[in-house]
Amino acid sequence: MSSLRIIVPVKRVIDYGTPRLQFASPPIPPPHYLNLVLLPPLSPAIKVRVNATKTDVDRNVKHSMNPFDEIAVEEALRLRERLGADGVKEIIAVSCGNAKAQETLRTALAMGADRAIHVEVSEEEKLQPLGVAKLLRAIVDKEKPDLVILGKQAIDDDSNQTGQMLAGLLNWPQATFASKVDIENTLLKVTREVDGGLETVSAKLPAIITTDLRLNEPRYASLPNIMKAKKKPLDKQTPETLNVDVTPRLQTVRVEEPPKRQGGKKVDSVDELVDKLRNEAGVL
Amino acid sequence: MFALKRAVTNAAHIGLQTRPLLLRGYATAADINTLLVVEHKDNAIASSTLNALTAASTLGGSVTALVAGDSPDVVAKAVAGLAGVSKVLVANDPTYGHGLPETFAPLIIAAQKKLNFTHMVAGHSAFGKNIMPRVAALLDVAQISDIIAVESADTFVRPIYAGNAIATVKSTDAVKILTVRATAFLAATAGGSTASSEPAPDADKTSPSEWLGEEIVKSDRPELGAAKRVIGGGRGMKNGENFKLLYDLADTMGAAVGASRAAVDAGYVDNSLQIGQTGKIIAPGISGAIQHLAGMKDSKTIVAINKDPEAPIFQVADYGLVADLFTAVPELTEKLKK
């Protein structure tokens, strides 16, 4: 295993603005507040809204690659830059979802992945982490990678499960929430972000890594690379061809707007603030 | 930029108070048999486990706590004394010393084979997030992450899209695996009796991974995820030295200090202090970027000090002071000392 094959699963999610790229629009203030403050102009990023039937959020909005997955693609590319083309033989991007998942795969290819596999799932909204982990296991069985690098969570369902589930299904070691990755021969050393600080674990390959935000700063695809990416191979699979049952285990009963905070009281001085905190809010 | 808050000390407003526990269907409280996976370090129970225990008790039925470690006896004894715990399983082995999922998952599966749990519960901490999905996959069941309320034995409430929507989901699996948002449930306290204790079933302890070491940020201040009051600093702090202003204020109030991602990325403070979608969920605010609000907007009281009167944080703050933090924070510290 002197030459690694790396699989990077990527997810197409609603782009509501990542902290790295842009600021999200502010929550809508309660009406009485309009008297008190001029609203900043709404930024172009998307505010997620619950749909009319309260079964999901409105998905007819701009989508992009899950930011943690961009970090995963970047880390695979950086491993190849460090270990050389002999050290990392191939980087394969995989996405499970509807036909538009191919756009996300082309982005990964434009960043520098070598080829892509699209697992087409028609009812994308019903795909859940366990189903995705099983699809990825089937891809791993076919492609025999040494390493799978996933984002630690998708910013839509916020589950933080798929990488761990895949590790469990494969019985591979897992290094989650990675902020630093080193590979020497077949030994992986990962610094993980844990509550209170950092810890370091090592594992023999093959293994699963999930990325934390501080692992790296993903590159942008250049225009020539975007053009080249159009010619890179993109294979298609389905849950049927992979023989995987992706029946959802969780049923969404309803989706609601979060309760709005009744914020917005301004004070004029530190003295008034201390007084309110002591006598009105009971905080002190 | 600066914000101060007092963490939620009861179930979040969208939680238990407005949604009474309705145990529907064939499962009755007596059938519910829950495993609580206990996180601990240096002979102390992690605070998130105490909140997860309250969530487990809310389910009804019995709660069995699993305490695994390289010398877990002190913690096991403390867990046995917690209200709501009916039994403690103790696994004492060096391989359980650092919470590796590769050894914890087989242990939990062995416990499941023996005791047939209907629910498994852990805190939505780095420990719980790491281990529980691996267990779920091995049991071929879904996991419900970061729950903020229990609606019934199979139906749970959780935030999605960084808290911009709240989903209620119903599990069709035989075993429900849950991780619990600490700030949405009260911490369990010591009860009047001691639960029985027994060794956990034996499991495969071979691990393909190895724990090498850690760098934990030492602090005398309260733990960020469980503090009653948090002082948060953002990019407006300008540098790491200026955080001393916040530490002084925090020490005056007995508060923890947290930070926005911008402050962490700029290197002002360590990443373990990050509040927001990808860091700690606590029930403070800075400019009020959406990912940051995800971690703090359930606070009971939010105070914002920001010189920009249009900062989004003022839309969620209960009390806003438009002022330069470099004068307002020291003044606040002095006045609170009196």
Coordinates of C-alpha atoms in Angstrom, one line a residue:
Chain A
M1 CA 0.0 0.0 0.0
S2 CA 2.6 2.3 -0.9
S3 CA 0.3 4.2 -3.2
L4 CA -3.0 5.4 -1.8
R5 CA -6.4 5.6 -3.3
I6 CA -8.6 8.1 -1.6
I7 CA -12.4 8.4 -1.9
V8 CA -14.0 11.7 -1.0
P9 CA -17.8 11.8 -0.6
V10 CA -19.3 15.2 -1.3
K11 CA -22.8 16.4 -0.7
R12 CA -24.8 19.1 -2.5
V13 CA -26.6 21.2 0.1
I14 CA -28.5 24.5 0.2
D15 CA -26.0 27.3 0.2
Y16 CA -27.1 29.7 2.9
G17 CA -23.7 31.2 3.2
T18 CA -20.7 29.7 4.9
P19 CA -18.7 31.8 7.4
R20 CA -15.6 31.4 5.2
L21 CA -17.2 32.8 2.1
Q22 CA -19.9 35.2 3.1
F23 CA -22.2 36.3 5.8
A24 CA -25.7 35.0 6.1
S25 CA -28.7 37.2 6.2
P26 CA -29.8 38.2 9.7
P27 CA -32.9 36.8 11.2
I28 CA -36.0 38.9 10.6
P29 CA -36.6 41.1 13.7
P30 CA -39.9 41.4 15.5
P31 CA -41.9 44.3 14.0
H32 CA -41.6 46.6 17.0
Y33 CA -37.9 46.5 16.5
L34 CA -38.1 48.2 13.1
N35 CA -38.6 51.4 14.9
L36 CA -35.4 51.1 16.8
V37 CA -32.8 50.0 14.3
L38 CA -32.0 50.4 10.6
L39 CA -31.7 46.9 9.1
P40 CA -28.4 46.2 7.4
P41 CA -28.9 45.4 3.7
L42 CA -29.7 41.7 3.1
S43 CA -26.7 39.8 2.0
P44 CA -27.1 37.6 -1.1
A45 CA -26.8 34.4 0.9
I46 CA -29.9 32.4 1.5
K47 CA -32.1 32.3 4.5
V48 CA -33.5 28.9 4.9
R49 CA -37.3 28.9 5.0
V50 CA -39.7 26.2 6.0
N51 CA -42.1 25.3 3.1
A52 CA -45.8 25.9 3.1
T53 CA -46.7 22.4 4.0
K54 CA -44.2 22.3 6.9
T55 CA -42.7 19.1 5.7
D56 CA -39.3 20.4 4.7
V57 CA -37.5 23.6 3.9
D58 CA -37.8 25.3 0.5
R59 CA -35.2 23.7 -1.7
N60 CA -35.7 25.8 -4.8
V61 CA -32.7 27.9 -3.9
K62 CA -29.0 28.1 -4.7
H63 CA -27.0 24.9 -3.7
S64 CA -23.3 24.3 -3.4
M65 CA -20.9 21.8 -2.1
N66 CA -21.1 21.2 1.7
P67 CA -18.2 23.3 3.1
F68 CA -16.8 20.4 5.2
D69 CA -16.7 18.4 2.0
E70 CA -14.7 21.1 0.2
I71 CA -12.2 20.7 3.1
A72 CA -12.2 16.9 2.6
V73 CA -11.4 17.3 -1.2
E74 CA -8.7 19.9 -0.4
E75 CA -7.1 17.5 2.1
A76 CA -7.0 14.7 -0.4
L77 CA -5.3 17.1 -2.9
R78 CA -2.8 18.3 -0.3
L79 CA -1.9 14.7 0.6
R80 CA -1.1 14.1 -3.0
E81 CA 1.0 17.3 -3.1
R82 CA 2.9 16.1 0.0
L83 CA 3.3 12.5 -0.9
G84 CA 3.7 12.9 -4.6
A85 CA 1.8 11.3 -7.5
D86 CA 3.3 7.9 -6.5
G87 CA 2.1 8.4 -2.9
V88 CA -1.5 9.2 -3.9
K89 CA -2.5 7.3 -7.0
E90 CA -6.1 8.3 -7.3
I91 CA -8.7 10.6 -5.8
I92 CA -12.3 9.6 -6.4
A93 CA -15.2 11.9 -5.6
V94 CA -18.5 10.3 -4.8
S95 CA -21.9 11.9 -4.4
C96 CA -25.3 10.4 -3.7
G97 CA -28.3 12.4 -4.8
N98 CA -30.4 13.5 -7.7
A99 CA -29.0 14.4 -11.1
K100 CA -27.8 17.8 -9.9
A101 CA -25.3 16.0 -7.6
Q102 CA -23.2 15.9 -10.8
E103 CA -22.6 19.6 -10.5
T104 CA -21.1 19.1 -7.1
L105 CA -18.9 16.2 -8.5
R106 CA -17.7 18.5 -11.4
T107 CA -16.7 21.0 -8.7
A108 CA -14.6 18.3 -6.9
L109 CA -13.1 17.3 -10.3
A110 CA -12.3 21.0 -11.0
M111 CA -10.6 21.3 -7.7
G112 CA -8.4 18.3 -8.7
A113 CA -10.1 15.0 -8.1
D114 CA -9.4 12.4 -10.8
R115 CA -12.7 10.9 -11.4
A116 CA -16.2 10.8 -10.0
I117 CA -19.0 8.4 -9.2
H118 CA -22.6 9.6 -9.0
V119 CA -25.0 7.4 -7.1
E120 CA -28.3 8.6 -8.5
V121 CA -31.1 8.6 -5.9
S122 CA -34.3 10.0 -7.2
E123 CA -35.9 10.8 -3.9
E124 CA -32.9 12.7 -2.6
E125 CA -34.7 14.2 0.3
K126 CA -35.4 10.8 1.8
L127 CA -31.7 9.8 1.8
Q128 CA -30.4 9.5 5.4
P129 CA -26.9 9.0 6.8
L130 CA -27.3 5.3 7.3
G131 CA -28.4 4.8 3.7
V132 CA -25.5 7.0 2.4
A133 CA -23.0 5.0 4.6
K134 CA -24.3 1.8 3.0
L135 CA -24.0 3.2 -0.5
L136 CA -20.4 4.3 0.3
R137 CA -19.6 0.9 1.7
A138 CA -20.6 -0.6 -1.6
I139 CA -18.4 1.9 -3.4
V140 CA -15.5 1.1 -1.1
D141 CA -16.0 -2.6 -1.7
K142 CA -15.7 -2.0 -5.5
E143 CA -13.0 0.6 -5.5
K144 CA -10.8 -0.6 -2.6
P145 CA -9.5 2.7 -1.3
D146 CA -7.1 3.1 1.5
L147 CA -8.7 6.2 2.9
V148 CA -12.1 7.8 2.8
I149 CA -12.2 11.5 3.8
L150 CA -15.6 12.9 4.6
G151 CA -16.8 16.2 6.0
K152 CA -17.7 16.0 9.7
Q153 CA -21.3 17.1 9.1
A154 CA -23.5 18.3 6.4
I155 CA -24.8 21.9 7.1
D156 CA -28.4 20.9 6.1
D157 CA -29.3 18.0 8.3
D158 CA -26.4 18.7 10.8
S159 CA -26.3 14.9 11.6
N160 CA -22.6 14.3 12.0
Q161 CA -23.0 10.6 11.4
T162 CA -22.0 9.3 8.0
G163 CA -18.3 9.0 8.4
Q164 CA -18.6 7.2 11.8
M165 CA -21.3 4.9 10.3
L166 CA -19.2 4.0 7.3
A167 CA -16.3 3.2 9.7
G168 CA -18.6 1.0 11.7
L169 CA -19.9 -0.8 8.6
L170 CA -16.4 -1.4 7.2
N171 CA -14.9 -2.1 10.7
W172 CA -12.2 0.5 9.9
P173 CA -10.7 2.9 12.4
Q174 CA -12.1 6.4 12.4
A175 CA -10.4 9.7 13.0
T176 CA -13.2 12.2 13.3
F177 CA -13.1 16.1 13.5
A178 CA -9.6 16.2 12.1
S179 CA -7.6 19.4 12.3
K180 CA -4.3 17.9 11.2
V181 CA -3.5 14.8 9.1
D182 CA -0.2 13.0 8.7
I183 CA 0.4 9.8 6.8
E184 CA 3.7 7.8 6.9
N185 CA 3.7 4.6 5.0
T186 CA 0.5 2.9 6.1
L187 CA 0.2 4.7 9.4
L188 CA -2.2 7.6 9.8
K189 CA -1.8 10.2 12.5
V190 CA -4.6 12.6 13.1
T191 CA -5.1 15.5 15.5
R192 CA -8.7 15.8 16.5
E193 CA -10.7 18.7 17.8
V194 CA -12.3 17.5 21.0
D195 CA -14.1 19.3 23.9
G196 CA -11.6 21.3 25.8
G197 CA -8.7 21.0 23.2
L198 CA -7.0 18.6 20.9
E199 CA -6.1 14.9 20.9
T200 CA -4.0 12.8 18.7
V201 CA -4.8 9.3 17.5
S202 CA -3.0 7.0 15.1
A203 CA -4.5 4.2 13.0
K204 CA -3.4 1.7 10.5
L205 CA -4.8 2.2 7.0
P206 CA -7.4 1.7 5.6
A207 CA -9.2 4.3 7.7
I208 CA -11.9 6.9 7.8
I209 CA -11.2 10.6 8.4
T210 CA -13.8 13.3 8.9
T211 CA -12.8 16.9 8.5
D212 CA -13.2 19.9 10.9
L213 CA -13.2 23.5 9.7
R214 CA -9.6 24.2 10.7
L215 CA -8.1 21.4 8.8
N216 CA -7.3 23.6 5.7
E217 CA -8.6 26.4 3.5
P218 CA -10.0 24.9 0.3
R219 CA -8.8 26.2 -3.0
Y220 CA -11.0 27.7 -5.7
A221 CA -11.2 25.9 -9.0
S222 CA -9.5 27.9 -11.8
L223 CA -11.3 28.4 -15.1
P224 CA -8.9 26.1 -17.0
N225 CA -9.5 23.4 -14.4
I226 CA -13.2 23.8 -14.6
M227 CA -13.0 23.2 -18.4
K228 CA -10.7 20.2 -17.9
A229 CA -13.1 18.8 -15.2
K230 CA -15.8 18.5 -17.9
K231 CA -13.8 15.8 -19.6
K232 CA -12.9 13.8 -16.5
P233 CA -14.7 10.4 -16.1
L234 CA -18.0 10.4 -14.2
D235 CA -19.5 7.0 -13.7
K236 CA -23.1 6.5 -12.7
Q237 CA -24.5 4.0 -10.2
T238 CA -27.8 3.6 -8.4
P239 CA -28.8 2.0 -5.1
E240 CA -30.1 -0.9 -7.2
T241 CA -26.8 -1.5 -9.1
L242 CA -25.0 -1.3 -5.8
N243 CA -27.6 -3.6 -4.2
V244 CA -28.2 -1.3 -1.3
D245 CA -31.5 -0.6 0.5
V246 CA -31.8 3.1 1.3
T247 CA -35.3 3.0 2.8
P248 CA -35.5 5.9 5.3
R249 CA -35.6 4.9 9.0
L250 CA -36.7 8.3 10.2
Q251 CA -39.9 9.9 9.1
T252 CA -40.1 13.7 9.3
V253 CA -43.4 14.5 11.1
R254 CA -43.1 18.2 10.6
V255 CA -40.6 21.0 10.1
E256 CA -41.1 24.4 11.8
E257 CA -39.6 27.8 12.1
P258 CA -37.6 28.2 15.3
P259 CA -39.2 30.4 17.9
K260 CA -38.3 34.1 17.4
R261 CA -36.5 35.9 20.1
Q262 CA -38.2 39.1 21.3
G263 CA -34.9 41.0 21.4
G264 CA -34.2 44.6 20.9
K265 CA -34.1 46.6 24.0
K266 CA -31.3 49.2 23.9
V267 CA -29.8 50.7 27.0
D268 CA -27.9 54.0 27.1
S269 CA -25.1 53.4 29.6
V270 CA -23.2 50.8 31.5
D271 CA -25.0 51.9 34.6
E272 CA -28.4 51.2 33.0
L273 CA -27.1 47.9 31.8
V274 CA -26.0 46.8 35.3
D275 CA -29.3 48.0 36.7
K276 CA -31.3 46.0 34.1
L277 CA -29.2 42.9 34.6
R278 CA -29.6 43.1 38.4
N279 CA -33.2 44.2 38.8
E280 CA -35.0 43.1 35.6
A281 CA -33.3 40.1 34.2
G282 CA -32.0 38.7 37.5
V283 CA -28.8 37.7 35.7
L284 CA -26.5 39.1 38.4
Chain B
M1 CA -17.6 43.1 20.3
F2 CA -18.9 41.3 23.3
A3 CA -21.9 39.5 24.6
L4 CA -22.9 38.0 27.8
K5 CA -25.5 35.4 28.5
R6 CA -27.1 33.2 31.0
A7 CA -27.5 29.6 29.8
V8 CA -30.9 28.0 29.6
T9 CA -31.6 26.4 32.9
N10 CA -34.8 24.6 31.9
A11 CA -36.0 22.9 28.8
A12 CA -35.8 25.2 25.8
H13 CA -39.0 27.0 25.1
I14 CA -39.7 24.7 22.2
G15 CA -39.0 21.8 24.5
L16 CA -40.8 20.0 27.2
Q17 CA -42.9 22.8 28.5
T18 CA -45.0 23.2 25.4
R19 CA -44.9 19.6 24.3
P20 CA -46.1 17.2 27.0
L21 CA -44.6 13.8 26.9
L22 CA -47.1 11.5 25.1
L23 CA -46.0 7.9 25.0
R24 CA -48.0 6.7 22.1
G25 CA -48.4 3.3 20.4
Y26 CA -47.7 -0.1 21.9
A27 CA -44.6 0.9 23.9
T28 CA -45.4 1.6 27.5
A29 CA -43.1 3.3 29.9
A30 CA -42.5 -0.1 31.5
D31 CA -41.1 -1.5 28.3
I32 CA -38.6 1.3 27.8
N33 CA -35.1 0.1 28.7
T34 CA -32.5 2.8 28.0
L35 CA -28.7 2.7 28.0
L36 CA -26.9 5.9 29.0
V37 CA -23.4 6.0 27.7
V38 CA -21.4 7.9 30.4
E39 CA -18.6 10.3 29.4
H40 CA -16.0 11.0 32.0
K41 CA -12.5 12.4 32.5
D42 CA -10.2 12.7 35.5
N43 CA -12.7 11.0 37.8
A44 CA -15.5 13.4 36.9
I45 CA -18.7 12.8 35.0
A46 CA -19.0 15.1 31.9
S47 CA -21.7 17.6 32.4
S48 CA -23.3 16.7 29.1
T49 CA -23.9 13.2 30.4
L50 CA -26.0 14.7 33.3
N51 CA -28.3 16.5 30.7
A52 CA -28.5 13.3 28.6
L53 CA -29.6 11.4 31.7
T54 CA -32.5 13.8 32.2
A55 CA -33.5 13.2 28.5
A56 CA -33.2 9.4 29.2
S57 CA -35.4 9.7 32.3
T58 CA -38.0 11.7 30.2
L59 CA -38.5 8.6 28.1
G60 CA -39.8 6.7 31.1
G61 CA -38.8 3.1 32.0
S62 CA -35.4 2.2 33.4
V63 CA -32.0 3.7 32.7
T64 CA -28.9 1.6 32.8
A65 CA -25.6 3.6 32.8
L66 CA -22.5 2.3 31.1
V67 CA -19.3 3.5 32.7
A68 CA -16.1 2.3 30.9
G69 CA -12.6 3.4 31.5
D70 CA -9.1 2.5 32.8
S71 CA -10.1 3.1 36.4
P72 CA -13.8 3.9 36.3
D73 CA -14.8 3.0 39.9
V74 CA -15.0 6.6 41.3
V75 CA -17.2 7.7 38.4
A76 CA -19.3 4.5 38.5
K77 CA -20.0 5.2 42.2
A78 CA -21.1 8.7 41.5
V79 CA -23.3 7.6 38.5
A80 CA -24.9 5.0 40.8
G81 CA -26.0 7.8 43.1
L82 CA -27.7 9.9 40.3
A83 CA -31.5 10.2 40.4
G84 CA -32.9 8.2 37.6
V85 CA -30.2 5.6 37.2
S86 CA -31.5 2.1 37.9
K87 CA -28.3 0.1 37.2
V88 CA -24.6 0.7 36.4
L89 CA -22.6 -1.4 34.1
V90 CA -18.9 -1.1 34.7
A91 CA -16.1 -1.9 32.2
N92 CA -12.7 -1.6 33.7
D93 CA -9.9 -2.0 31.1
P94 CA -7.0 0.2 29.8
T95 CA -8.5 0.0 26.3
Y96 CA -11.4 2.1 27.5
G97 CA -9.1 4.8 28.8
H98 CA -9.6 7.5 26.1
G99 CA -13.0 6.9 24.6
L100 CA -11.9 5.3 21.4
P101 CA -15.0 4.4 19.3
E102 CA -13.3 1.3 18.0
T103 CA -13.4 -0.3 21.5
F104 CA -16.5 1.5 22.9
A105 CA -18.8 0.4 20.0
P106 CA -18.2 -3.3 20.5
L107 CA -18.7 -2.9 24.2
I108 CA -22.1 -1.2 23.7
I109 CA -23.1 -3.8 21.2
A110 CA -22.3 -6.6 23.7
A111 CA -24.4 -4.8 26.3
Q112 CA -27.2 -4.5 23.8
K113 CA -27.1 -8.2 23.1
K114 CA -27.4 -9.0 26.8
L115 CA -29.9 -6.4 27.9
N116 CA -32.0 -5.5 24.8
F117 CA -32.2 -1.8 25.1
T118 CA -35.0 0.1 23.4
H119 CA -33.1 3.4 23.5
M120 CA -29.4 4.5 23.7
V121 CA -28.6 7.9 24.9
A122 CA -25.4 10.0 25.0
G123 CA -24.5 13.7 25.1
H124 CA -24.0 15.4 21.8
S125 CA -20.4 16.1 22.8
A126 CA -17.2 15.2 20.8
F127 CA -17.3 11.9 22.7
G128 CA -21.0 11.1 21.9
K129 CA -20.8 12.3 18.3
N130 CA -17.8 10.1 17.7
I131 CA -19.1 6.8 19.2
M132 CA -22.9 6.7 18.8
P133 CA -23.2 6.7 14.9
R134 CA -20.7 3.8 14.8
V135 CA -22.9 1.9 17.2
A136 CA -26.0 2.8 15.2
A137 CA -24.4 1.4 12.0
L138 CA -23.4 -1.8 13.7
L139 CA -27.0 -2.2 14.9
D140 CA -28.3 -1.2 11.5
V141 CA -30.4 1.6 12.9
A142 CA -30.6 5.4 12.4
Q143 CA -29.4 7.9 14.9
I144 CA -31.2 11.0 15.9
S145 CA -28.6 13.7 16.6
D146 CA -28.6 16.6 19.0
I147 CA -32.2 16.3 20.2
I148 CA -33.8 19.3 22.0
A149 CA -37.0 17.6 23.1
V150 CA -38.6 14.2 23.5
E151 CA -42.1 14.1 22.1
S152 CA -42.8 10.4 22.7
A153 CA -40.8 7.2 22.9
D154 CA -40.2 7.2 19.1
T155 CA -40.6 10.9 18.2
F156 CA -38.0 13.6 18.9
V157 CA -37.3 17.2 18.1
R158 CA -34.0 18.4 16.6
P159 CA -32.7 21.6 14.9
I160 CA -31.6 21.4 11.3
Y161 CA -29.9 24.1 9.1
A162 CA -27.9 25.5 12.0
G163 CA -31.1 26.0 14.0
N164 CA -32.9 27.8 11.3
A165 CA -35.6 25.1 11.2
I166 CA -36.8 22.6 13.8
A167 CA -37.6 19.1 12.7
T168 CA -39.8 16.6 14.5
V169 CA -38.7 13.1 13.5
K170 CA -40.2 9.7 14.2
S171 CA -38.0 6.6 14.2
T172 CA -39.2 3.3 12.8
D173 CA -36.2 1.4 14.2
A174 CA -36.3 -1.1 17.0
V175 CA -33.6 0.7 18.9
K176 CA -33.5 4.5 19.1
I177 CA -30.1 6.0 19.3
L178 CA -30.1 9.6 20.5
T179 CA -27.5 12.2 21.2
V180 CA -28.8 15.0 23.4
R181 CA -28.2 18.8 23.2
A182 CA -27.1 19.6 26.8
T183 CA -28.6 23.1 27.0
A184 CA -32.1 21.7 26.2
F185 CA -32.4 19.5 29.3
L186 CA -31.7 20.1 33.0
A187 CA -28.7 18.4 34.5
A188 CA -29.6 15.3 36.6
T189 CA -28.7 15.6 40.2
A190 CA -27.9 13.1 43.0
G191 CA -30.8 11.0 44.1
G192 CA -31.6 9.5 47.5
S193 CA -30.5 5.9 46.7
T194 CA -27.6 4.0 45.1
A195 CA -28.2 1.9 42.0
S196 CA -26.8 -1.6 41.8
S197 CA -23.6 -2.1 39.9
E198 CA -22.3 -5.0 37.9
P199 CA -19.5 -5.7 35.4
A200 CA -20.3 -4.9 31.8
P201 CA -20.3 -7.9 29.4
D202 CA -17.0 -8.8 27.8
A203 CA -16.3 -7.5 24.3
D204 CA -13.5 -7.5 21.8
K205 CA -11.0 -4.9 22.9
T206 CA -8.6 -5.0 20.0
S207 CA -8.4 -1.6 18.4
P208 CA -7.1 -0.7 15.0
S209 CA -6.5 2.8 16.4
E210 CA -4.4 4.1 19.3
W211 CA -4.7 7.2 21.4
L212 CA -1.3 9.1 21.4
G213 CA -1.9 12.2 23.5
E214 CA -3.9 15.4 24.1
E215 CA -3.5 19.1 24.6
I216 CA -6.3 20.2 26.9
V217 CA -6.7 23.9 27.6
K218 CA -6.5 24.4 31.3
S219 CA -8.8 26.9 32.8
D220 CA -10.2 27.7 36.3
R221 CA -13.3 29.2 34.7
P222 CA -16.5 27.2 34.3
E223 CA -16.8 24.7 31.4
L224 CA -18.2 26.5 28.4
G225 CA -20.9 24.0 27.6
A226 CA -22.3 24.0 31.1
A227 CA -21.6 27.5 32.4
K228 CA -24.5 29.6 33.7
R229 CA -23.0 32.7 32.3
V230 CA -20.8 33.1 29.2
I231 CA -18.8 36.1 28.0
G232 CA -18.2 35.9 24.3
G233 CA -15.7 37.8 22.2
G234 CA -15.5 38.2 18.4
R235 CA -13.3 39.7 15.8
G236 CA -13.9 43.1 17.4
M237 CA -11.5 42.1 20.2
K238 CA -8.7 42.9 17.7
N239 CA -6.1 40.6 19.3
G240 CA -5.6 37.8 21.8
E241 CA -4.2 40.1 24.5
N242 CA -7.5 42.1 24.6
F243 CA -9.3 39.0 25.6
K244 CA -7.9 39.8 29.1
L245 CA -10.7 42.4 29.3
L246 CA -13.2 39.6 28.9
Y247 CA -11.4 37.3 31.3
D248 CA -11.5 40.0 34.0
L249 CA -15.2 40.5 33.5
A250 CA -15.8 36.7 33.4
D251 CA -13.9 36.3 36.7
T252 CA -15.9 39.0 38.3
M253 CA -19.1 37.3 37.3
G254 CA -18.1 33.6 37.6
A255 CA -18.6 33.2 33.9
A256 CA -17.0 31.1 31.2
V257 CA -15.4 32.8 28.1
G258 CA -16.4 31.8 24.6
A259 CA -15.5 33.1 21.1
S260 CA -16.8 33.4 17.6
R261 CA -15.2 31.5 14.8
A262 CA -13.7 34.7 13.5
A263 CA -11.9 35.2 16.8
V264 CA -10.7 31.6 16.8
D265 CA -9.6 31.7 13.2
A266 CA -7.7 34.9 13.9
G267 CA -5.9 33.0 16.6
Y268 CA -7.1 35.2 19.5
V269 CA -8.2 32.2 21.5
D270 CA -8.1 28.4 21.3
N271 CA -10.7 26.6 19.1
S272 CA -12.1 24.8 22.2
L273 CA -13.8 28.2 23.0
Q274 CA -15.7 28.4 19.8
I275 CA -19.4 28.9 20.0
G276 CA -21.7 28.1 17.0
Q277 CA -22.7 25.5 14.6
T278 CA -19.4 23.6 14.5
G279 CA -18.1 24.4 18.0
K280 CA -19.8 24.4 21.3
I281 CA -23.5 24.7 21.5
I282 CA -24.4 26.9 24.5
A283 CA -27.6 28.2 25.1
P284 CA -23.3 34.4 23.5
G285 CA -23.4 36.5 20.4
I286 CA -21.1 38.7 18.7
S287 CA -21.9 40.3 15.3
G288 CA -24.5 37.7 15.0
A289 CA -23.6 35.7 11.9
I290 CA -26.1 32.9 11.5
Q291 CA -23.7 30.1 12.4
H292 CA -22.8 31.8 15.6
L293 CA -26.4 32.5 16.6
A294 CA -26.9 28.7 16.1
G295 CA -24.9 28.2 19.3
M296 CA -26.4 30.8 21.5
K297 CA -29.9 32.0 20.6
D298 CA -31.6 29.8 23.1
S299 CA -29.8 31.6 26.0
K300 CA -32.2 33.0 28.5
T301 CA -30.8 36.5 28.4
I302 CA -28.5 37.9 25.7
V303 CA -26.6 41.1 26.2
A304 CA -24.8 42.7 23.3
I305 CA -22.1 45.4 23.4
N306 CA -21.2 46.5 19.9
K307 CA -20.2 49.9 18.5
D308 CA -22.1 49.1 15.3
P309 CA -25.8 49.8 16.0
E310 CA -26.7 47.7 12.9
A311 CA -25.0 44.5 14.0
P312 CA -27.5 41.6 13.7
I313 CA -26.8 40.6 17.3
F314 CA -28.9 43.5 18.5
Q315 CA -32.0 41.8 16.9
V316 CA -31.7 38.9 19.3
A317 CA -30.2 40.6 22.3
D318 CA -32.5 41.3 25.3
Y319 CA -30.3 44.3 26.2
G320 CA -28.1 46.1 23.7
L321 CA -25.5 48.8 24.4
V322 CA -24.1 50.6 21.5
A323 CA -20.6 51.4 22.8
D324 CA -16.9 50.8 22.3
L325 CA -16.2 47.6 24.1
F326 CA -12.7 48.8 25.1
T327 CA -14.3 51.4 27.4
A328 CA -17.6 49.7 28.2
V329 CA -16.2 46.3 29.3
P330 CA -13.7 47.7 31.8
E331 CA -16.4 50.0 33.1
L332 CA -18.8 47.1 33.5
T333 CA -16.2 45.0 35.3
E334 CA -15.5 47.9 37.8
K335 CA -19.2 48.4 38.4
L336 CA -19.8 44.7 39.0
K337 CA -17.0 44.6 41.5
K338 CA -18.9 47.0 43.7

